[in-house]
């Protein structure tokens, strides 16, 4: 065979190291190839799970073979642990930690796909090298585990540990096992098995009352209420606890080691009994019986048993709390489903008017965006309902929808409600409280009566609207939230901006999209449908059998101006449903007020005065003087409202004073 053919058929190792990359190592002559973490090996493994001298590949008469050098974590060949020397065949994959070594029996270029070595990778004859500082850090790692063996194989790993160490480790395993227990029977069985395996006992039983959602500690415990929840051997009467021993353990709330005389008939000797406490009170006991021919029970066994009973008591508390929470959650879920059904019925705009159709179309369009919405309209028109419709139609529907009235709180309380506060931030702040912005994270925050917000709060509110983080009252941590704001108001914000009581920049930030909800008197064609909707609801709630409204009542409701809007109509129908003496609601059953309707600006409408012709100059004079009077004689504010310079206003006033 020529030199070229010899090179083509020289076997080699293809090393795939996740840390150092891919490299190759040729196998030639009688040279053994050492594999391990030590830098003196021909194939260096950069994995702390590898031993310093982990394995070796050596030549034999039949070919190349691999041998594990009693490594700490073992070597795998083809996915199976390598127990003895094994002859390698082309394509065999050797796994050491995360590193794979492929045995190749031909040309290196051909076996690796004909690719040239990548930059930074080692060439034939050497394995990849790590930077010295990184290699030093890797070699300093002594052990690595993907999971703790103490929680599953404690009896094997702690076999050589001192008695106290084994007990502590066993209790650690017990705590995790009890935490995973699904019910009382499983928790009692785990505790009993741990007690028997860790003491001189061979038999035992756990006596407990029936677990209730409010916890067994709330019930009176007597001898008759205890049942065998777990037993070894199994059976209701397999292990019998004397009544006197039960009374002594439960009454005295103490553990007992009874070195009783050996029972020749049964071969039983001493007994160990300890109380199981729930919420500071003994509710049951764990009783163990030792074999006469076995190891003698000691006070250390009793100490170990008491620790097990305490852990079992905590598990019982957790299970009873879990059961109570589960019942409460089921009840709350049922109530929420009912509320959602009711909100689905009440949370809709009723009517067929053109104005209502326009509002619904605006809601549909704006819901798909992230734009801030300003809902305007008189009190009682359903602005909050429009805001909720926007939330329900948006992609935030599964998030919270938090509503808040800004006019109901003082400036200090409003800031705390919006942004939250830390414990001790002010008198009465006994604990940390999150604000409405944090509560609405991922959802929608509806702020009603936004025009009543004080200037100081407006400034902080504006920064949050612009995407800046905020701090709780009395805190220093910066909080970032993802909240869509829908604001509602019945005030004339333009007048508030002109008067300086509402920030101009906040006004423009809120008024990205504006939805105006018209008063009920402007959509009278919806009155009958809304009245029927409320009547059906209140009839179902009260159980009354009403047939509907008389024609006269419908005509009266349609002609009425409804100064309180939909809220007034709702209250009027509810009152009529409750008090109507007959099967029909008539005009006499409707209590319609004599209040004047409020105008679109929020001021009460008055009868128009007779028109008196006058000059434009006179109209200007009256308007300027009325504006000046409205602002309390403040010329600067009056000039700003009128849109003129203060000097111009003073010249006009001086001119009119001389006339």
XYZ file of C-alpha atoms in Angstrom:
659
model
C 0.000 0.000 0.000
C 1.427 3.405 -0.948
C 1.857 6.394 1.304
C -1.277 8.081 -0.039
C -3.438 5.017 0.648
C -2.013 4.737 4.169
C -2.989 8.325 4.957
C -6.479 7.816 3.555
C -7.118 4.860 5.858
C -5.499 6.192 9.045
C -8.160 6.085 11.815
C -8.723 9.231 13.861
C -10.971 10.751 16.531
C -13.419 13.552 15.762
C -13.859 15.514 19.009
C -16.984 17.675 19.382
C -16.439 19.842 22.458
C -19.213 22.433 23.108
C -16.696 24.673 24.829
C -13.582 24.451 22.650
C -15.235 23.531 19.349
C -14.543 20.668 16.928
C -11.103 19.096 16.530
C -9.445 15.897 15.332
C -6.828 13.553 16.756
C -5.155 10.895 14.529
C -4.547 7.356 15.789
C -1.241 5.960 14.593
C 1.150 3.181 15.589
C 1.120 1.888 19.140
C 0.550 5.284 20.780
C -2.174 5.296 23.414
C -4.512 8.297 23.430
C -5.286 9.572 26.931
C -8.602 11.406 27.400
C -9.480 13.617 30.380
C -9.607 17.050 31.946
C -5.884 17.272 32.727
C -3.958 19.392 30.190
C -1.390 16.583 29.728
C -3.936 14.373 27.934
C -3.828 14.150 24.144
C -7.595 14.748 24.055
C -8.468 17.425 26.627
C -12.125 17.473 27.750
C -13.296 20.926 28.907
C -16.137 19.645 31.068
C -16.030 19.515 34.850
C -17.949 16.226 34.771
C -14.882 14.607 33.241
C -12.176 13.194 35.511
C -8.614 14.419 35.166
C -7.680 11.070 33.603
C -11.015 9.778 32.385
C -10.444 7.170 29.657
C -7.946 5.933 27.089
C -8.014 4.557 23.550
C -5.339 1.953 22.828
C -4.406 -0.401 19.952
C -5.055 -4.136 20.051
C -4.458 -6.992 17.586
C -8.045 -6.564 16.311
C -8.076 -2.773 16.224
C -8.509 0.200 18.532
C -10.315 -0.223 21.855
C -11.524 2.108 24.623
C -11.179 1.695 28.384
C -12.729 3.727 31.215
C -10.105 4.638 33.846
C -12.507 4.325 36.792
C -13.786 7.841 36.153
C -16.102 9.573 38.599
C -19.090 9.985 36.223
C -18.369 7.162 33.805
C -18.043 6.902 30.029
C -20.837 6.117 27.599
C -20.471 4.293 24.293
C -23.449 4.383 21.989
C -25.615 5.697 24.830
C -24.734 2.813 27.196
C -22.369 2.912 30.195
C -18.939 1.464 29.409
C -18.256 -1.336 31.904
C -15.284 -3.162 30.286
C -12.831 -2.649 27.454
C -14.669 -2.371 24.152
C -13.405 -2.691 20.574
C -14.274 0.388 18.531
C -15.944 0.312 15.124
C -16.134 3.230 12.667
C -18.998 5.535 13.651
C -18.986 4.658 17.358
C -19.817 7.685 19.517
C -18.102 8.103 22.892
C -19.826 10.516 25.310
C -18.035 12.119 28.263
C -20.216 14.761 29.842
C -21.361 17.038 27.021
C -18.405 16.130 24.798
C -18.800 13.613 21.984
C -15.876 11.695 20.435
C -16.554 9.906 17.133
C -14.251 7.046 16.098
C -13.556 7.399 12.343
C -11.754 4.791 10.288
C -10.966 6.637 7.035
C -9.838 9.890 5.402
C -10.368 12.875 7.700
C -11.631 15.168 4.968
C -14.034 12.531 3.682
C -15.337 11.523 7.107
C -16.011 15.084 8.176
C -17.806 16.013 5.005
C -14.831 17.421 3.076
C -14.853 20.701 4.963
C -11.731 22.605 5.824
C -11.120 23.339 9.493
C -13.068 26.360 10.703
C -11.183 29.398 11.937
C -10.289 29.051 15.563
C -10.637 25.250 15.552
C -7.779 22.874 16.074
C -6.269 21.045 13.146
C -5.415 17.355 12.914
C -3.213 16.116 15.700
C -4.442 18.382 18.505
C -7.591 19.098 20.431
C -8.969 22.592 21.017
C -7.378 24.745 23.672
C -9.280 27.155 25.908
C -7.954 30.510 27.122
C -5.814 30.011 30.206
C -8.082 31.977 32.563
C -11.195 30.130 31.376
C -9.423 26.779 31.615
C -8.302 27.570 35.175
C -11.880 28.362 36.162
C -13.183 25.149 34.611
C -10.570 22.966 36.285
C -11.425 24.512 39.699
C -14.948 23.022 39.594
C -14.816 19.845 41.647
C -18.398 18.508 41.363
C -21.433 19.117 39.234
C -24.954 17.702 39.628
C -28.142 18.292 37.650
C -30.313 17.387 40.681
C -29.890 16.698 44.380
C -29.628 13.087 45.429
C -30.408 13.932 49.062
C -34.104 14.194 48.315
C -34.405 10.782 46.659
C -31.476 8.533 47.612
C -30.696 9.816 51.088
C -30.468 6.331 52.618
C -27.665 5.420 50.212
C -25.743 8.694 50.265
C -25.926 9.125 54.047
C -25.123 5.536 54.998
C -21.714 6.507 56.333
C -22.830 9.772 57.990
C -23.187 10.143 61.779
C -26.611 9.451 63.338
C -27.540 13.123 63.684
C -26.452 13.846 60.123
C -28.535 10.995 58.770
C -31.554 12.127 60.769
C -31.227 15.698 59.517
C -30.872 14.515 55.939
C -33.868 12.196 56.328
C -35.965 15.066 57.700
C -34.910 17.217 54.764
C -36.115 14.544 52.357
C -39.317 14.180 54.394
C -40.062 17.903 54.167
C -39.919 17.849 50.387
C -41.939 14.629 50.199
C -44.662 16.070 52.452
C -44.738 19.209 50.333
C -45.563 17.071 47.289
C -48.255 15.042 49.094
C -51.659 15.383 47.452
C -53.822 14.490 50.453
C -53.799 13.648 54.142
C -53.503 9.882 53.637
C -50.406 10.231 51.468
C -48.754 12.648 53.918
C -49.441 10.306 56.848
C -48.102 7.302 54.919
C -44.856 9.139 54.044
C -44.368 10.240 57.658
C -45.002 6.726 58.985
C -42.572 5.094 56.538
C -39.872 7.627 57.434
C -40.429 7.035 61.158
C -40.232 3.244 60.882
C -37.172 3.289 58.617
C -35.327 5.787 60.826
C -35.980 4.203 64.234
C -35.900 0.776 65.899
C -39.613 0.252 65.150
C -41.117 -2.353 62.838
C -44.804 -1.424 63.044
C -46.776 1.770 63.390
C -49.971 3.733 62.872
C -50.969 7.385 62.396
C -54.202 8.410 64.147
C -55.782 11.659 62.979
C -59.229 13.262 62.755
C -60.879 13.761 59.369
C -59.348 16.720 57.534
C -61.708 19.635 56.945
C -61.273 22.839 54.995
C -61.116 24.881 58.203
C -58.417 22.579 59.590
C -58.725 19.819 62.187
C -57.465 22.067 64.981
C -60.794 23.879 65.067
C -62.622 20.735 66.097
C -62.799 19.120 69.497
C -60.481 16.108 69.526
C -61.497 13.059 71.503
C -60.599 9.394 71.416
C -63.589 8.457 69.280
C -62.842 11.029 66.552
C -59.426 9.552 65.682
C -59.080 7.146 62.792
C -56.128 5.200 61.405
C -55.092 7.295 58.411
C -51.957 5.234 57.706
C -50.755 1.916 59.104
C -47.985 -0.641 58.646
C -48.981 -3.373 58.288
C -52.145 -2.151 56.605
C -55.554 -2.785 58.128
C -57.905 -0.956 60.497
C -56.894 -3.060 63.522
C -53.369 -4.039 62.478
C -51.825 -1.809 65.140
C -53.900 -1.055 68.235
C -52.990 1.890 70.447
C -54.124 1.503 74.068
C -56.677 4.127 75.104
C -54.583 5.098 78.123
C -51.607 5.828 75.862
C -53.777 7.911 73.527
C -55.044 9.980 76.440
C -51.553 10.463 77.856
C -50.076 11.663 74.539
C -52.985 13.909 73.548
C -53.759 15.194 77.052
C -50.177 15.846 78.056
C -49.098 16.942 74.560
C -45.802 15.086 74.910
C -43.990 12.180 73.303
C -43.554 8.906 75.212
C -41.008 6.090 74.991
C -42.565 3.138 76.818
C -40.103 0.345 77.610
C -42.896 -2.184 78.156
C -42.193 -5.812 79.074
C -41.675 -8.089 76.126
C -44.910 -9.611 74.839
C -43.944 -13.240 74.328
C -47.024 -13.973 72.222
C -46.408 -11.198 69.718
C -42.698 -10.604 70.167
C -43.225 -6.872 70.660
C -41.176 -4.683 72.909
C -40.986 -0.921 73.529
C -43.320 1.631 71.946
C -42.731 5.190 70.717
C -45.623 7.664 70.586
C -45.601 11.376 69.756
C -48.360 13.967 69.269
C -49.116 15.449 65.853
C -49.760 19.167 66.331
C -51.816 21.420 64.087
C -51.765 25.156 64.761
C -50.194 24.631 68.172
C -52.600 21.961 69.370
C -52.277 18.166 69.571
C -54.817 16.649 67.162
C -53.496 13.102 66.735
C -50.512 10.878 67.286
C -47.968 8.688 65.537
C -47.459 5.386 67.379
C -44.579 2.937 66.738
C -43.946 -0.543 68.069
C -40.477 -2.074 68.258
C -39.569 -5.727 67.893
C -38.273 -7.465 70.995
C -35.408 -9.013 69.077
C -34.435 -5.838 67.276
C -32.392 -2.776 68.182
C -33.311 -1.160 71.476
C -35.282 2.075 71.170
C -33.390 5.134 72.400
C -34.234 8.749 73.312
C -32.710 9.732 69.985
C -35.441 7.685 68.266
C -38.059 9.583 70.232
C -36.466 12.890 69.277
C -36.504 11.854 65.628
C -40.159 10.810 65.892
C -41.141 14.165 67.407
C -39.484 15.999 64.514
C -41.409 13.843 62.031
C -44.696 14.599 63.819
C -43.990 18.332 63.740
C -43.297 18.156 59.997
C -46.515 16.171 59.508
C -48.447 18.787 61.480
C -47.207 21.542 59.188
C -48.200 19.429 56.188
C -51.696 19.008 57.654
C -51.985 22.775 58.105
C -50.924 23.307 54.502
C -53.328 20.653 53.204
C -56.264 22.094 55.140
C -55.418 25.580 53.915
C -55.093 24.263 50.367
C -58.500 22.584 50.633
C -60.095 25.757 51.985
C -58.519 27.826 49.227
C -59.621 25.289 46.637
C -63.219 25.504 47.828
C -63.062 29.279 47.977
C -61.522 29.420 44.506
C -64.264 27.175 43.118
C -66.919 29.339 44.768
C -65.266 32.529 43.523
C -64.960 31.095 40.018
C -68.663 30.307 40.036
C -69.466 33.812 41.243
C -67.189 35.336 38.608
C -68.911 33.362 35.888
C -72.236 34.716 37.100
C -70.856 38.258 37.217
C -69.376 37.914 33.742
C -72.739 36.729 32.469
C -74.445 39.656 34.140
C -71.844 42.105 32.865
C -72.290 40.659 29.406
C -75.953 41.541 29.655
C -75.505 44.944 31.312
C -72.202 45.902 29.701
C -73.670 46.845 26.338
C -75.115 49.953 24.782
C -78.817 49.510 24.100
C -80.548 51.258 21.230
C -80.756 51.618 17.472
C -80.144 55.342 16.975
C -77.678 56.700 14.455
C -75.687 58.374 17.247
C -75.294 55.058 19.091
C -74.226 53.279 15.907
C -71.545 55.924 15.403
C -70.221 55.399 18.936
C -70.027 51.630 18.449
C -68.143 52.111 15.184
C -65.646 54.421 16.917
C -65.193 51.867 19.693
C -64.530 49.107 17.140
C -61.891 51.155 15.361
C -60.057 52.497 18.381
C -60.064 49.178 20.296
C -57.571 47.636 17.864
C -55.010 50.400 18.592
C -52.955 51.428 21.627
C -54.124 55.051 21.447
C -55.236 56.902 24.567
C -58.974 57.617 24.442
C -60.868 60.571 25.921
C -64.583 59.847 26.441
C -66.687 62.975 26.926
C -70.308 63.460 27.810
C -72.721 64.544 30.503
C -72.997 62.689 33.773
C -75.033 59.495 33.464
C -74.643 58.995 29.716
C -72.579 55.794 30.067
C -68.999 57.007 29.597
C -67.584 54.228 31.809
C -69.583 51.683 29.828
C -67.991 52.951 26.600
C -64.560 52.639 28.227
C -65.271 49.021 29.221
C -66.441 48.248 25.691
C -63.097 49.543 24.385
C -61.274 47.214 26.788
C -63.435 44.179 25.953
C -62.925 44.696 22.214
C -59.146 45.147 22.470
C -56.325 42.604 22.667
C -56.096 43.433 26.385
C -59.480 41.834 27.121
C -57.865 39.060 29.177
C -56.051 41.636 31.329
C -57.528 43.685 34.172
C -59.842 46.636 33.603
C -59.488 48.974 36.592
C -61.910 51.894 37.003
C -61.310 54.866 39.295
C -63.112 58.146 39.967
C -60.589 60.964 40.313
C -63.142 63.313 41.922
C -63.815 61.015 44.880
C -60.425 61.430 46.582
C -58.229 64.213 47.895
C -54.928 65.000 46.189
C -52.849 62.923 48.641
C -55.136 59.911 48.544
C -55.455 60.136 44.760
C -51.679 59.930 44.344
C -51.529 56.928 46.655
C -54.399 55.215 44.822
C -52.838 55.791 41.409
C -49.196 55.007 42.140
C -49.305 53.039 45.415
C -47.324 53.669 48.594
C -44.673 52.038 50.732
C -45.084 51.051 54.349
C -44.650 54.094 56.586
C -44.972 56.596 53.736
C -47.598 58.495 55.741
C -49.739 58.096 58.820
C -51.857 54.982 58.419
C -49.643 53.354 55.781
C -49.162 50.120 57.715
C -48.160 48.025 54.701
C -47.031 48.340 51.104
C -49.930 48.881 48.692
C -49.767 48.768 44.914
C -51.580 51.470 42.984
C -54.117 51.307 40.205
C -51.379 51.595 37.554
C -49.628 48.458 38.842
C -52.936 46.642 39.275
C -53.872 47.419 35.661
C -50.547 46.175 34.202
C -51.266 44.454 30.917
C -54.811 45.825 30.847
C -56.765 49.077 30.842
C -57.054 51.872 33.417
C -60.298 53.875 33.200
C -60.072 57.258 34.935
C -63.441 58.970 35.353
C -63.703 62.704 36.085
C -60.163 63.259 34.842
C -60.792 67.000 34.870
C -60.873 66.999 38.687
C -57.230 65.891 38.970
C -55.003 68.430 40.719
C -52.091 70.050 38.821
C -49.491 68.250 40.967
C -50.939 64.834 40.143
C -51.378 65.839 36.494
C -47.607 66.285 36.148
C -46.773 62.807 37.469
C -49.671 61.282 35.557
C -48.398 62.813 32.309
C -44.954 61.215 32.730
C -46.492 57.774 33.157
C -48.649 58.334 30.068
C -45.502 59.109 28.109
C -44.002 55.745 29.101
C -41.717 56.835 31.953
C -41.403 54.686 35.109
C -42.808 55.986 38.382
C -42.208 55.508 42.084
C -44.619 54.625 44.851
C -45.329 57.273 47.460
C -42.476 57.068 49.962
C -40.488 54.676 47.777
C -37.416 54.888 45.566
C -37.825 51.836 43.314
C -38.701 52.629 39.705
C -41.746 50.787 38.373
C -42.515 50.317 34.684
C -46.002 49.290 33.603
C -47.827 48.536 30.365
C -51.238 50.153 30.732
C -53.711 51.663 28.286
C -55.500 54.705 29.688
C -59.084 55.620 28.862
C -60.070 58.945 30.438
C -63.623 60.233 30.886
C -64.957 63.637 31.880
C -68.092 65.769 31.819
C -66.138 69.001 32.200
C -65.207 71.415 29.451
C -61.460 70.753 29.389
C -60.840 73.596 26.928
C -62.137 76.104 29.473
C -60.064 74.412 32.200
C -56.935 74.708 30.045
C -57.662 78.380 29.353
C -58.217 79.008 33.051
C -54.911 77.282 33.912
C -56.456 74.519 36.054
C -55.652 71.754 33.553
C -52.281 71.227 31.887
C -52.238 71.993 28.191
C -49.736 69.203 27.386
C -51.827 66.661 29.308
C -54.933 67.777 27.433
C -53.318 67.076 24.068
C -51.827 63.797 25.362
C -55.270 62.582 26.425
C -57.122 63.802 23.370
C -55.546 61.370 20.915
C -58.934 59.869 20.128
C -62.094 61.557 21.403
C -65.464 59.835 21.697
C -68.418 62.064 22.576
C -71.389 60.279 24.150
C -74.535 62.311 23.390
C -77.117 62.904 26.142
C -80.243 60.779 26.144
C -82.434 63.705 25.037
C -80.450 63.796 21.775
C -81.295 60.160 20.991
C -84.882 59.826 22.122
C -85.465 56.882 19.777
C -83.381 54.757 22.192
C -85.444 55.569 25.299
C -88.032 52.811 24.794
C -85.408 50.114 24.143
C -83.360 51.136 27.195
C -86.469 51.192 29.387
C -87.454 47.690 28.237
C -83.915 46.459 28.946
C -83.958 47.760 32.519
C -87.490 46.500 33.128
C -86.533 42.934 32.131
C -83.529 43.065 34.421
C -85.368 44.367 37.490
C -88.345 42.054 36.933
C -85.937 39.105 36.985
C -84.286 40.408 40.159
C -87.478 41.180 42.079
C -89.569 38.264 40.818
C -92.514 40.515 39.938
C -94.802 39.680 37.026
C -95.111 42.863 35.008
C -96.264 42.853 31.414
C -94.579 46.092 30.340
C -95.238 49.809 29.866
C -98.533 51.309 28.818
C -98.553 53.376 25.609
C -99.040 56.518 27.672
C -95.982 55.682 29.801
C -93.875 55.099 26.686
C -95.007 58.389 25.208
C -94.219 60.216 28.457
C -90.735 58.699 28.678
C -89.965 59.563 25.049
C -91.107 63.177 25.508
C -89.221 63.651 28.797
C -85.870 65.486 28.597
C -84.001 63.165 31.031
C -81.597 65.607 32.723
C -79.958 62.655 34.525
C -79.608 60.737 31.257
C -79.459 56.907 31.294
C -78.741 56.798 35.031
C -81.998 58.627 35.747
C -83.928 56.342 33.373
C -82.507 53.272 35.125
C -83.530 54.530 38.566
C -86.954 55.552 37.289
C -87.647 52.089 35.856
C -86.361 50.326 38.983
C -88.638 52.422 41.191
C -91.613 51.711 38.933
C -90.955 47.962 38.905
C -90.849 47.886 42.696
C -93.877 50.126 43.365
C -96.235 49.602 40.395
C -99.533 48.228 41.783
C -100.771 46.597 38.577
C -99.490 44.411 35.783
C -98.536 47.404 33.632
C -96.324 50.403 34.381
C -98.343 53.567 33.748
C -97.479 57.269 33.728
C -98.506 57.577 37.371
C -95.831 55.005 38.288
C -93.078 57.078 36.704
C -91.465 59.745 38.856
C -90.152 62.328 36.422
C -88.293 65.317 37.883
C -88.769 68.951 36.962
C -85.030 69.720 36.774
C -83.734 71.536 33.738
C -81.488 69.623 31.376
C -77.785 70.323 31.574
C -76.191 71.676 28.435
C -73.436 70.003 26.488
C -70.913 72.097 28.413
C -72.186 70.878 31.761
C -74.101 74.053 32.706
C -77.841 74.083 33.151
C -79.747 75.175 30.105
C -81.864 78.330 30.426
C -84.594 79.739 28.270
C -83.152 81.938 25.509
C -83.519 85.687 26.007
C -85.343 87.786 23.374
C -82.950 89.014 20.693
C -81.975 92.692 20.969
C -80.085 94.153 17.979
C -76.803 95.832 18.951
C -73.413 96.809 17.502
C -70.379 94.549 17.352
C -68.458 96.977 19.543
C -71.124 96.719 22.242
C -71.098 92.907 22.010
C -67.296 92.991 22.376
C -67.491 95.275 25.414
C -70.056 93.088 27.188
C -68.110 89.932 26.418
C -64.783 91.338 27.649
C -66.305 92.688 30.862
C -68.142 89.424 31.507
C -64.912 87.456 31.025
C -63.009 89.770 33.351
C -65.729 89.364 35.977
C -65.688 85.575 35.622
C -61.968 85.405 36.484
C -62.275 87.698 39.471
C -60.769 90.765 37.798
C -57.495 89.010 36.890
C -56.475 90.880 33.742
C -53.692 88.466 32.795
C -56.004 85.448 32.916
C -58.796 87.330 31.144
C -56.421 88.382 28.352
C -55.266 84.763 27.944
C -58.864 83.547 27.656
C -59.761 86.309 25.180
C -56.632 85.600 23.134
C -55.277 89.159 23.297
C -52.326 90.873 24.959
C -52.788 92.336 28.426
C -51.796 95.772 27.102
C -54.560 95.526 24.508
C -57.061 94.639 27.220
C -55.977 97.593 29.356
C -56.354 99.991 26.403
C -59.882 98.727 25.764
C -60.816 99.083 29.435
C -59.400 102.603 29.578
C -61.319 103.524 26.409
C -64.607 102.172 27.770
C -64.042 103.939 31.098
C -63.739 107.317 29.360
C -66.849 106.750 27.198
